[in-house]
Amino acid sequence: MLGLMMEKPLLVGSLLEHAERFHPEQQVVSRLSNGGVVYHRYKELARRTRQLANTLLALGVKPGDRVATLAWNTHRHLELYYACAGIGAVCHTLNPRLHTDQLSYIIEHAEDTLLFFDIDLSPLVAKLAGARAGLMRWVALGTEAETAKAMLEGCLAYEELLSAQSDELVWPELDERAACSLCYTSGTTGNPKGVLYSHRSTVLHALVSALPDCAALSAHSVVMPVVPMFHVNAWGMPYAALLTGAKLVMPGNGLDGASLYKLMLMEKVTLALGVPTIWQSVLNYLDERQLKLDDLREVFIGGAALDKTLLQRFEAMGVTVLQAWGMTELSPIGVVNRPLPDSGRLGAKHFEQEKLKQGRGIWGVDLRLVNDNGQALNWDGTSAGHLHVRGHWVAGQYFKQAESACTTDGWFATGDIAHIDHRGFLKLTDRSKDVIKSGGEWISSLELELAAQSHAAVAQAAVIGIPDAKWSERPLLILTLKSGCEIDLGSIREHLQNHVPSWWLPDRLEVIEQMPLGATGKVHKQSLRERFN
Ligand code: ADP
């Protein structure tokens, strides 16, 4: 027997409608590329989004069309998210840090019909102007006067387009399975792959991400996604904030310590989200000037492992650190680290170790660990294996790829290696492509890197496997150092042996000037392998 409740599709547009009706005065604060800060209320955001939707319709955008953005976190980018989704089109976020060849590939692959860009990115846009020749229109995110600076022939001006349109629109009824946004993986190996999110997956992800044991959002929160809107939809915050009526603070391209500090202070940010490297630069800025952020309660860290020093520095400021693990294919949240009621009774050392794990499962995402033969592993906190996931916001297939992205029994193989303890805390030990196989056993490059990073002289650490006649692979440690510091193999080995088994200790050390970083700010191990192998 079926239930007799109303059936209403889960649509992204409902989040904006809710924010407009119940939180009309709540603010979206945006730092623009010229350093100025502008304020919009949710009621204005909704009105402008309808004008934008009418603009898109006037420009001929049809349901399913991909509309590209090359933009920082601002209210305009947010309007694009909601206007595209609202009319059944797909907001395709492009990462400006990608190489132009990769961007051109992605634009062609997605068959984008329009590209909206922030004006400070116009030199990059000029390089892409040949992409989809004759098939693409370009819109600069500014006024006509500002757009003139973009110096791109035939380029349209966002604000002029909007003001020419009515702010009235009846949103179409859409299928909740319809696509609403598209984000390509960074493609460290092979071409980037498109992950196509649906209205349903996005709304469910927003609901769960707002829960108290996840980002804990409410109308009292002031949330700043430092993580860009082109990096897995700023981890879903542009949706979860409107769902809960939280104030949204958008840092634009001001991602340096000084700009972030200023904005967080001015807007009384309570929760900020970003990758560890961002927080290191913010904390350095604060420490050098003996500053504090009194309103900041929590930082949400993901994308790369949280190290002990970062945790301790935030805790010393009275800020709670929440680590999360996820990936583009997971919209992105997979696990989140919030203490359990009895975590405090573990004792300080064990509690800290638990906080350094990536986190526990959240409703909506199932996890399993399997060994190389596909056999399930126990959750005993030591048996590391391939991490598989499945759930409401996990990719089942990549865009324009006929085959499924899943195993034959319906799981998505994340490419990560992890173990899970009996309390459900997952600890990532490696990427499967980075794990070092030495004498038939696995050495975790991630654990070695975290251990090396805890040395006072070390700025950044990366570990790669290099071929070895006897052991098949051995770890090579690559470091950048803090200014004025020196280190040699003997002293780093001495430090490491307090943290990892002795057979993991690297027999070779390379100190380099600068760590090569990929488009999402992570160490680009492929170029290290090419350089040192
Ligand atoms: P890309 O592979 O393009 O960098 P994502 O940005 O989707 O894609 O990154 C996902 C990967 O980032 C995960 O598979 C995992 O290896 C790593 N990652 C994410 N969160 C964490 C975390 N908290 N700790 C360690 N690694 C993480």
Coordinates of C-alpha atoms and ligand atoms in Angstrom, one line a residue:
M1 CA 0.0 0.0 0.0
L2 CA 1.4 3.4 -0.9
G3 CA 1.3 6.3 1.5
L4 CA -1.1 9.1 0.8
M5 CA 1.1 12.2 1.3
M6 CA 1.6 14.9 -1.3
E7 CA 4.4 14.3 -3.8
K8 CA 6.5 17.4 -4.4
P9 CA 9.7 17.3 -6.3
L10 CA 12.8 18.4 -4.4
L11 CA 13.9 21.5 -6.4
V12 CA 16.8 23.9 -5.8
G13 CA 14.4 26.8 -6.6
S14 CA 12.5 26.0 -3.4
L15 CA 15.5 27.0 -1.3
L16 CA 15.5 30.5 -2.8
E17 CA 11.7 30.8 -2.5
H18 CA 12.0 29.8 1.2
A19 CA 14.8 32.3 1.9
E20 CA 12.8 35.1 0.1
R21 CA 9.6 34.4 2.1
F22 CA 11.0 33.6 5.5
H23 CA 14.4 35.3 5.7
P24 CA 13.8 38.3 3.3
E25 CA 16.1 40.7 5.3
Q26 CA 19.0 38.2 5.8
Q27 CA 22.1 39.3 4.0
V28 CA 24.4 38.1 1.3
V29 CA 27.7 40.0 1.6
S30 CA 30.1 40.0 -1.3
R31 CA 33.6 41.2 -1.6
L32 CA 34.1 42.3 -5.2
S33 CA 37.3 42.1 -7.2
N34 CA 37.9 45.9 -6.7
G35 CA 38.0 45.3 -2.9
G36 CA 34.6 46.9 -2.3
V37 CA 31.9 45.1 -0.3
V38 CA 28.3 45.0 -1.3
Y39 CA 25.2 43.9 0.6
H40 CA 22.1 42.2 -0.8
R41 CA 19.1 40.9 1.1
Y42 CA 17.6 37.5 0.2
K43 CA 14.6 39.3 -1.1
E44 CA 16.8 41.3 -3.5
L45 CA 18.8 38.2 -4.4
A46 CA 15.5 36.5 -5.4
R47 CA 14.3 39.5 -7.4
R48 CA 17.6 39.8 -9.3
T49 CA 17.6 36.0 -9.8
R50 CA 14.3 36.3 -11.6
Q51 CA 15.6 39.1 -13.7
L52 CA 18.6 36.9 -14.5
A53 CA 16.4 33.9 -15.4
N54 CA 14.4 36.2 -17.8
T55 CA 17.8 37.3 -19.3
L56 CA 18.8 33.6 -19.8
L57 CA 15.5 32.9 -21.4
A58 CA 15.8 35.9 -23.7
L59 CA 19.3 34.8 -24.7
G60 CA 17.8 31.5 -25.8
V61 CA 18.8 29.2 -22.9
K62 CA 16.7 26.0 -23.0
P63 CA 16.3 23.3 -20.3
G64 CA 19.4 21.2 -20.1
D65 CA 21.7 23.8 -21.7
R66 CA 25.0 24.3 -19.9
V67 CA 25.7 27.8 -18.8
A68 CA 29.4 28.2 -17.8
T69 CA 30.7 30.5 -15.0
L70 CA 34.3 31.5 -14.5
A71 CA 33.8 33.4 -11.3
W72 CA 34.7 33.9 -7.6
N73 CA 32.3 33.6 -4.7
T74 CA 29.9 36.6 -5.0
H75 CA 26.2 37.3 -5.0
R76 CA 26.2 37.3 -8.8
H77 CA 27.6 33.8 -8.9
L78 CA 24.9 32.8 -6.5
E79 CA 22.2 34.4 -8.8
L80 CA 23.6 32.3 -11.6
Y81 CA 23.4 29.1 -9.5
Y82 CA 19.7 29.7 -8.8
A83 CA 18.6 31.3 -12.2
C84 CA 20.1 28.4 -14.2
A85 CA 18.6 25.7 -12.0
G86 CA 15.3 27.5 -11.8
I87 CA 14.7 27.4 -15.5
G88 CA 16.0 23.8 -15.8
A89 CA 19.4 24.8 -17.2
V90 CA 22.7 23.6 -15.8
C91 CA 25.2 25.9 -14.1
H92 CA 28.6 24.7 -15.1
T93 CA 31.3 26.1 -12.8
L94 CA 34.8 26.4 -14.3
N95 CA 38.0 26.5 -12.2
P96 CA 40.1 29.5 -13.3
R97 CA 43.2 27.8 -11.8
L98 CA 43.1 25.1 -14.5
H99 CA 45.4 25.2 -17.5
T100 CA 43.8 26.9 -20.5
D101 CA 44.0 23.6 -22.5
Q102 CA 42.0 21.8 -19.8
L103 CA 39.5 24.7 -19.7
S104 CA 39.0 24.6 -23.4
Y105 CA 38.6 20.9 -23.3
I106 CA 36.0 21.1 -20.6
I107 CA 34.1 23.9 -22.4
E108 CA 34.0 21.9 -25.6
H109 CA 33.0 18.7 -23.8
A110 CA 30.2 20.4 -21.8
E111 CA 29.1 22.3 -25.0
D112 CA 28.6 25.5 -23.0
T113 CA 26.4 28.1 -24.7
L114 CA 27.1 31.1 -22.5
L115 CA 30.0 32.0 -20.2
F116 CA 29.7 34.5 -17.4
F117 CA 33.0 35.7 -16.0
D118 CA 34.4 38.0 -13.4
I119 CA 36.2 40.9 -15.0
D120 CA 39.5 40.3 -13.2
L121 CA 39.6 37.0 -15.0
S122 CA 39.3 38.6 -18.5
P123 CA 42.9 37.9 -19.5
L124 CA 42.1 34.2 -19.0
V125 CA 38.8 34.6 -20.8
A126 CA 40.6 36.2 -23.8
K127 CA 42.8 33.1 -24.1
L128 CA 39.6 31.0 -24.2
A129 CA 37.8 33.2 -26.6
G130 CA 38.3 30.8 -29.5
A131 CA 36.5 28.0 -27.7
R132 CA 33.2 27.0 -29.2
A133 CA 33.7 29.7 -31.9
G134 CA 30.3 31.1 -32.9
L135 CA 28.4 28.9 -30.5
M136 CA 29.2 30.8 -27.3
R137 CA 28.2 34.2 -25.9
W138 CA 30.3 35.9 -23.2
V139 CA 28.9 38.0 -20.3
A140 CA 31.1 40.0 -17.9
L141 CA 29.9 40.1 -14.3
G142 CA 29.7 43.9 -14.0
T143 CA 28.2 47.1 -15.3
E144 CA 28.7 48.3 -18.9
A145 CA 31.5 50.7 -17.8
E146 CA 33.3 47.9 -16.0
T147 CA 32.7 45.5 -18.9
A148 CA 34.6 47.9 -21.2
K149 CA 37.7 46.9 -19.2
A150 CA 37.2 43.3 -20.2
M151 CA 38.1 44.2 -23.8
L152 CA 36.4 41.2 -25.2
E153 CA 34.6 41.9 -28.5
G154 CA 30.9 41.4 -28.4
C155 CA 30.9 40.8 -24.7
L156 CA 27.7 41.6 -22.8
A157 CA 27.4 43.4 -19.5
Y158 CA 25.6 41.5 -16.7
E159 CA 24.0 44.5 -14.9
E160 CA 22.7 46.0 -18.1
L161 CA 21.2 42.7 -19.1
L162 CA 19.4 42.3 -15.7
S163 CA 18.0 45.8 -15.6
A164 CA 16.4 45.4 -19.0
Q165 CA 14.4 42.4 -17.7
S166 CA 11.2 42.1 -15.6
D167 CA 11.6 40.6 -12.1
E168 CA 8.5 38.6 -12.5
L169 CA 8.6 35.0 -13.5
V170 CA 6.7 31.9 -12.7
W171 CA 9.3 29.2 -12.3
P172 CA 8.6 26.0 -14.3
E173 CA 7.7 22.7 -12.5
L174 CA 10.8 20.5 -13.0
D175 CA 11.5 16.9 -12.5
E176 CA 13.6 16.6 -9.3
R177 CA 16.0 14.3 -11.2
A178 CA 16.7 17.1 -13.7
A179 CA 20.4 18.3 -13.8
C180 CA 21.0 21.6 -12.1
S181 CA 24.8 22.0 -11.9
L182 CA 28.0 20.5 -13.4
C183 CA 31.5 20.4 -12.0
Y184 CA 34.5 18.6 -13.6
T185 CA 37.0 16.8 -11.5
S186 CA 40.5 18.3 -11.6
G187 CA 41.8 15.5 -13.8
T188 CA 45.1 14.9 -12.2
T189 CA 45.3 11.8 -14.3
G190 CA 43.6 11.8 -17.7
N191 CA 41.0 14.2 -18.9
P192 CA 38.6 15.9 -16.4
K193 CA 35.3 14.1 -15.9
G194 CA 32.0 15.9 -15.5
V195 CA 29.9 15.3 -12.4
L196 CA 26.3 16.3 -13.1
Y197 CA 24.3 17.0 -10.0
S198 CA 20.5 16.8 -9.9
H199 CA 18.0 19.0 -8.1
R200 CA 17.2 16.1 -5.8
S201 CA 20.8 15.2 -4.9
T202 CA 21.5 18.9 -4.3
V203 CA 18.5 19.5 -2.0
L204 CA 19.1 16.3 0.0
H205 CA 22.8 17.2 0.4
A206 CA 21.9 20.7 1.5
L207 CA 19.4 19.3 4.1
V208 CA 22.0 16.9 5.6
S209 CA 24.9 19.3 5.5
A210 CA 22.9 21.8 7.6
L211 CA 22.3 19.3 10.4
P212 CA 23.7 19.9 13.9
D213 CA 26.3 17.1 13.5
C214 CA 27.4 18.4 10.2
A215 CA 27.8 22.2 9.5
A216 CA 25.1 23.1 12.1
L217 CA 23.6 26.0 10.2
S218 CA 20.7 28.2 11.3
A219 CA 19.4 31.7 10.8
H220 CA 21.8 32.7 13.5
S221 CA 24.8 31.5 11.6
V222 CA 27.1 33.7 9.6
V223 CA 28.8 31.4 7.1
M224 CA 31.7 32.1 4.9
P225 CA 32.5 29.6 2.2
V226 CA 36.2 30.4 1.4
V227 CA 36.1 27.2 -0.7
P228 CA 35.3 28.5 -4.2
M229 CA 31.9 28.0 -5.8
F230 CA 33.8 26.4 -8.7
H231 CA 35.1 23.7 -6.3
V232 CA 32.2 21.3 -5.8
N233 CA 29.6 24.1 -5.4
A234 CA 31.5 25.6 -2.4
W235 CA 30.8 22.4 -0.6
G236 CA 27.0 23.0 -0.9
M237 CA 26.9 26.1 1.3
P238 CA 25.2 28.3 -1.3
Y239 CA 22.3 25.9 -0.9
A240 CA 22.4 25.1 2.8
A241 CA 22.6 28.8 3.7
L242 CA 19.4 29.6 1.9
L243 CA 17.7 26.5 3.3
T244 CA 18.4 27.7 6.8
G245 CA 18.3 31.5 6.4
A246 CA 22.0 31.8 7.4
K247 CA 23.8 35.0 6.5
L248 CA 26.2 34.3 3.7
V249 CA 29.6 36.0 3.4
M250 CA 31.3 35.7 0.0
P251 CA 35.0 36.5 -0.1
G252 CA 35.3 37.0 -3.9
N253 CA 38.9 36.8 -5.0
G254 CA 40.2 38.1 -1.7
L255 CA 41.6 34.8 -0.5
D256 CA 44.8 36.1 1.2
G257 CA 45.1 36.2 5.0
A258 CA 44.6 40.0 5.3
S259 CA 41.4 40.1 3.1
L260 CA 39.8 37.1 4.8
Y261 CA 40.6 38.4 8.2
K262 CA 39.1 41.8 7.4
L263 CA 35.9 40.4 6.0
M264 CA 35.5 37.8 8.8
L265 CA 35.9 40.5 11.4
M266 CA 33.6 43.0 9.8
E267 CA 30.8 40.6 9.1
K268 CA 31.2 38.6 12.4
V269 CA 31.6 35.3 10.6
T270 CA 30.8 32.3 12.9
L271 CA 31.6 29.4 10.5
A272 CA 34.1 29.4 7.7
L273 CA 34.9 26.6 5.3
G274 CA 38.1 25.9 3.3
V275 CA 41.1 23.7 2.6
P276 CA 44.0 23.6 5.1
T277 CA 46.3 25.8 3.1
I278 CA 43.8 28.7 3.3
W279 CA 43.7 28.4 7.1
Q280 CA 47.4 28.3 7.4
S281 CA 47.7 31.7 5.7
V282 CA 44.9 33.1 7.8
L283 CA 46.5 31.9 11.1
N284 CA 49.9 33.2 10.0
Y285 CA 48.4 36.6 9.4
L286 CA 46.7 36.6 12.8
D287 CA 49.7 35.3 14.7
E288 CA 52.1 37.8 13.2
R289 CA 49.9 40.7 14.3
Q290 CA 48.5 39.1 17.5
L291 CA 45.0 39.3 16.2
K292 CA 41.9 37.3 17.1
L293 CA 38.5 36.6 15.6
D294 CA 36.1 36.7 18.5
D295 CA 33.0 35.7 16.6
L296 CA 34.5 32.7 14.8
R297 CA 33.1 29.5 16.4
E298 CA 33.9 26.8 13.9
V299 CA 36.0 26.1 10.9
F300 CA 35.1 23.3 8.5
I301 CA 38.2 21.8 6.9
G302 CA 38.3 19.4 4.0
G303 CA 39.9 18.6 0.6
A304 CA 43.1 17.6 2.3
A305 CA 44.1 16.2 5.6
L306 CA 43.9 18.3 8.8
D307 CA 47.3 18.3 10.6
K308 CA 47.8 18.5 14.3
T309 CA 49.4 21.9 14.3
L310 CA 46.5 23.5 12.5
L311 CA 44.0 21.8 14.9
Q312 CA 46.0 23.0 17.9
R313 CA 46.4 26.6 16.6
F314 CA 42.6 26.9 16.1
E315 CA 41.8 25.3 19.5
A316 CA 44.1 27.8 21.2
M317 CA 41.9 30.5 19.7
G318 CA 38.8 28.8 21.1
V319 CA 37.7 27.8 17.6
T320 CA 36.3 24.2 17.0
V321 CA 37.7 22.5 14.0
L322 CA 35.5 20.1 12.0
Q323 CA 37.2 17.9 9.5
A324 CA 35.2 16.5 6.6
W325 CA 36.1 14.2 3.8
G326 CA 34.5 14.2 0.4
M327 CA 35.0 14.6 -3.3
T328 CA 33.5 16.1 -6.4
E329 CA 31.6 12.9 -7.1
L330 CA 30.0 13.1 -3.6
S331 CA 28.6 16.7 -3.9
P332 CA 31.0 16.7 -1.8
I333 CA 30.3 15.6 1.8
G334 CA 30.9 12.0 2.7
V335 CA 32.0 12.0 6.4
V336 CA 32.2 14.7 9.0
N337 CA 34.1 14.8 12.3
R338 CA 31.9 15.8 15.2
P339 CA 32.8 14.4 18.6
L340 CA 30.4 11.7 20.1
P341 CA 28.9 12.3 23.5
D342 CA 31.6 10.2 25.1
S343 CA 34.6 11.4 23.0
G344 CA 35.7 13.7 25.8
R345 CA 36.1 10.7 28.1
L346 CA 38.7 9.2 25.8
G347 CA 41.4 11.2 27.5
A348 CA 43.2 14.2 25.8
K349 CA 45.6 12.2 23.6
H350 CA 43.0 9.8 22.2
F351 CA 40.4 12.6 21.8
E352 CA 42.9 14.5 19.7
Q353 CA 43.7 11.4 17.6
E354 CA 39.9 11.0 17.0
K355 CA 39.6 14.7 16.0
L356 CA 42.4 14.1 13.4
K357 CA 40.3 11.4 11.7
Q358 CA 38.3 12.5 8.7
G359 CA 35.0 11.8 10.4
R360 CA 31.9 9.6 10.7
G361 CA 29.3 8.7 8.2
I362 CA 26.3 10.9 7.8
W363 CA 22.8 9.8 6.8
G364 CA 22.5 9.4 3.0
V365 CA 26.0 8.0 2.3
D366 CA 26.9 4.3 2.9
L367 CA 30.5 3.3 3.3
R368 CA 32.4 0.1 2.9
L369 CA 36.1 -1.0 2.9
V370 CA 37.3 -3.8 0.6
N371 CA 40.7 -5.4 0.1
D372 CA 42.4 -5.8 -3.3
N373 CA 40.3 -8.9 -3.9
G374 CA 37.0 -7.1 -3.2
Q375 CA 36.4 -8.7 0.1
A376 CA 34.8 -6.5 2.8
L377 CA 37.1 -5.5 5.7
N378 CA 36.2 -5.1 9.3
W379 CA 35.8 -1.7 10.9
D380 CA 38.6 -2.3 13.5
G381 CA 40.5 1.0 13.1
T382 CA 43.5 -0.7 11.5
S383 CA 42.5 -2.8 8.5
A384 CA 43.0 -0.3 5.6
G385 CA 41.3 -0.9 2.3
H386 CA 39.7 0.7 -0.7
L387 CA 36.9 3.1 0.3
H388 CA 33.6 2.6 -1.6
V389 CA 30.5 4.7 -1.1
R390 CA 26.9 4.9 -2.4
G391 CA 24.1 7.2 -1.6
H392 CA 21.7 9.9 -2.6
W393 CA 24.3 12.4 -3.7
V394 CA 27.0 10.1 -5.1
A395 CA 27.7 10.1 -8.9
G396 CA 26.4 7.0 -10.7
Q397 CA 27.8 8.0 -14.1
Y398 CA 30.0 10.7 -15.5
F399 CA 28.6 13.3 -17.9
K400 CA 28.5 11.9 -21.5
Q401 CA 30.0 8.6 -20.5
A402 CA 27.8 5.7 -21.4
E403 CA 29.2 3.3 -18.8
S404 CA 28.4 3.4 -15.1
A405 CA 30.9 4.9 -12.7
C406 CA 30.1 2.2 -10.2
T407 CA 31.3 -1.3 -9.4
T408 CA 29.0 -4.2 -10.7
D409 CA 27.3 -4.3 -7.3
G410 CA 26.5 -0.6 -7.3
W411 CA 29.3 1.2 -5.3
F412 CA 31.4 4.1 -6.2
A413 CA 35.1 3.3 -5.7
T414 CA 36.6 6.6 -4.4
G415 CA 40.2 5.8 -5.1
D416 CA 41.0 6.5 -1.5
I417 CA 42.4 4.1 1.1
A418 CA 41.1 4.3 4.6
H419 CA 40.3 2.4 7.8
I420 CA 37.3 2.8 10.0
D421 CA 37.2 2.2 13.7
H422 CA 34.4 0.5 15.7
R423 CA 33.0 3.9 16.6
G424 CA 32.5 4.7 12.9
F425 CA 35.4 7.2 12.5
L426 CA 37.0 7.0 9.1
K427 CA 40.7 7.7 8.8
L428 CA 42.1 8.2 5.3
T429 CA 45.5 6.8 4.9
D430 CA 46.1 7.4 1.2
R431 CA 45.0 7.8 -2.4
S432 CA 45.2 4.4 -4.0
K433 CA 47.5 5.9 -6.7
D434 CA 49.8 7.4 -4.0
V435 CA 50.1 4.5 -1.6
I436 CA 53.6 3.1 -1.5
K437 CA 53.9 -0.6 -1.8
S438 CA 57.1 -1.7 0.0
G439 CA 57.8 -5.4 0.4
G440 CA 54.2 -6.3 -0.2
E441 CA 53.0 -3.9 2.6
W442 CA 51.4 -0.5 2.3
I443 CA 53.1 2.7 3.5
S444 CA 50.7 5.6 3.9
S445 CA 52.1 8.7 2.1
L446 CA 49.6 10.8 3.9
E447 CA 50.7 9.7 7.4
L448 CA 54.3 10.3 6.6
E449 CA 53.5 13.7 5.2
L450 CA 51.6 14.7 8.3
A451 CA 54.4 13.4 10.5
A452 CA 57.0 15.4 8.5
Q453 CA 54.8 18.5 8.6
S454 CA 54.9 18.4 12.4
H455 CA 58.7 19.2 12.3
A456 CA 59.3 22.8 13.2
A457 CA 61.4 23.5 10.1
V458 CA 59.0 22.0 7.6
A459 CA 56.5 24.2 5.6
Q460 CA 55.1 21.5 3.3
A461 CA 55.7 17.8 2.8
A462 CA 55.0 15.3 0.0
V463 CA 55.9 11.7 -0.2
I464 CA 56.0 9.7 -3.4
G465 CA 57.0 6.1 -4.1
I466 CA 60.2 5.5 -6.1
P467 CA 61.1 2.2 -7.7
D468 CA 63.4 -0.1 -5.6
A469 CA 64.9 -3.3 -6.8
K470 CA 64.5 -5.1 -3.4
W471 CA 61.3 -3.6 -2.0
S472 CA 59.6 -2.7 -5.2
E473 CA 58.9 0.8 -3.9
R474 CA 60.4 3.0 -1.2
P475 CA 59.2 6.4 0.0
L476 CA 60.9 9.6 -1.1
L477 CA 60.3 12.6 1.1
I478 CA 60.1 16.0 -0.6
L479 CA 60.0 19.1 1.6
T480 CA 59.7 22.9 1.5
L481 CA 61.1 24.6 4.5
K482 CA 60.1 27.6 6.6
S483 CA 62.3 30.6 5.9
G484 CA 65.7 30.5 7.4
C485 CA 65.4 26.8 8.3
E486 CA 67.6 23.8 7.3
I487 CA 67.1 20.1 7.6
D488 CA 69.0 16.9 6.6
L489 CA 67.9 13.3 6.2
G490 CA 69.2 12.2 9.5
S491 CA 67.3 14.8 11.6
I492 CA 64.0 14.3 9.8
R493 CA 64.3 10.5 10.1
E494 CA 64.9 11.0 13.8
H495 CA 61.8 13.1 14.1
L496 CA 59.7 10.7 12.0
Q497 CA 60.6 7.6 14.0
N498 CA 58.5 8.9 16.9
H499 CA 55.5 8.9 14.6
V500 CA 55.7 6.0 12.1
P501 CA 57.0 2.4 11.9
S502 CA 60.8 2.3 11.3
W503 CA 60.4 0.5 8.0
W504 CA 58.4 3.5 6.6
L505 CA 61.3 5.9 7.2
P506 CA 62.4 7.5 3.8
D507 CA 65.9 6.8 2.7
R508 CA 66.0 9.8 0.5
L509 CA 65.1 13.5 1.0
E510 CA 64.7 16.3 -1.5
V511 CA 64.3 19.9 -0.4
I512 CA 62.7 22.1 -3.0
E513 CA 61.9 25.8 -3.2
Q514 CA 58.2 25.5 -4.0
M515 CA 55.7 22.7 -3.9
P516 CA 53.9 22.2 -7.2
L517 CA 50.1 22.7 -6.6
G518 CA 47.2 21.5 -8.7
A519 CA 44.1 23.6 -9.5
T520 CA 42.4 22.8 -6.2
G521 CA 45.4 23.8 -4.2
K522 CA 46.6 20.2 -3.5
V523 CA 50.2 19.0 -4.1
H524 CA 50.5 17.9 -7.7
K525 CA 52.3 14.6 -7.1
Q526 CA 52.4 13.7 -10.8
S527 CA 54.9 16.5 -11.5
L528 CA 57.0 15.4 -8.5
R529 CA 57.0 11.9 -9.8
E530 CA 58.1 13.1 -13.2
R531 CA 60.8 15.3 -11.6
F532 CA 62.3 12.7 -9.2
N533 CA 61.7 9.3 -10.6
Ligands
ADP1 P1 40.3 16.0 -7.0 O1 40.6 14.5 -7.0 O2 39.9 16.6 -8.3 O3 41.3 16.8 -6.1 P2 38.3 16.5 -5.2 O4 38.5 18.0 -5.0 O5 37.0 16.0 -5.4 O6 39.0 16.1 -6.4 O7 39.1 15.8 -4.1 C1 38.7 14.6 -3.5 C2 39.9 14.0 -2.8 O8 40.5 14.9 -1.9 C3 39.4 12.8 -2.0 O9 39.2 11.7 -2.8 C4 40.6 12.7 -1.0 O10 41.7 12.0 -1.5 C5 41.0 14.1 -0.8 N1 40.4 14.6 0.5 C6 39.2 15.2 0.6 N2 39.0 15.5 1.9 C7 40.0 15.1 2.6 C8 40.4 15.1 4.0 N3 39.7 15.6 4.9 N4 41.6 14.5 4.3 C9 42.4 13.9 3.4 N5 42.1 13.9 2.1 C10 40.9 14.5 1.7

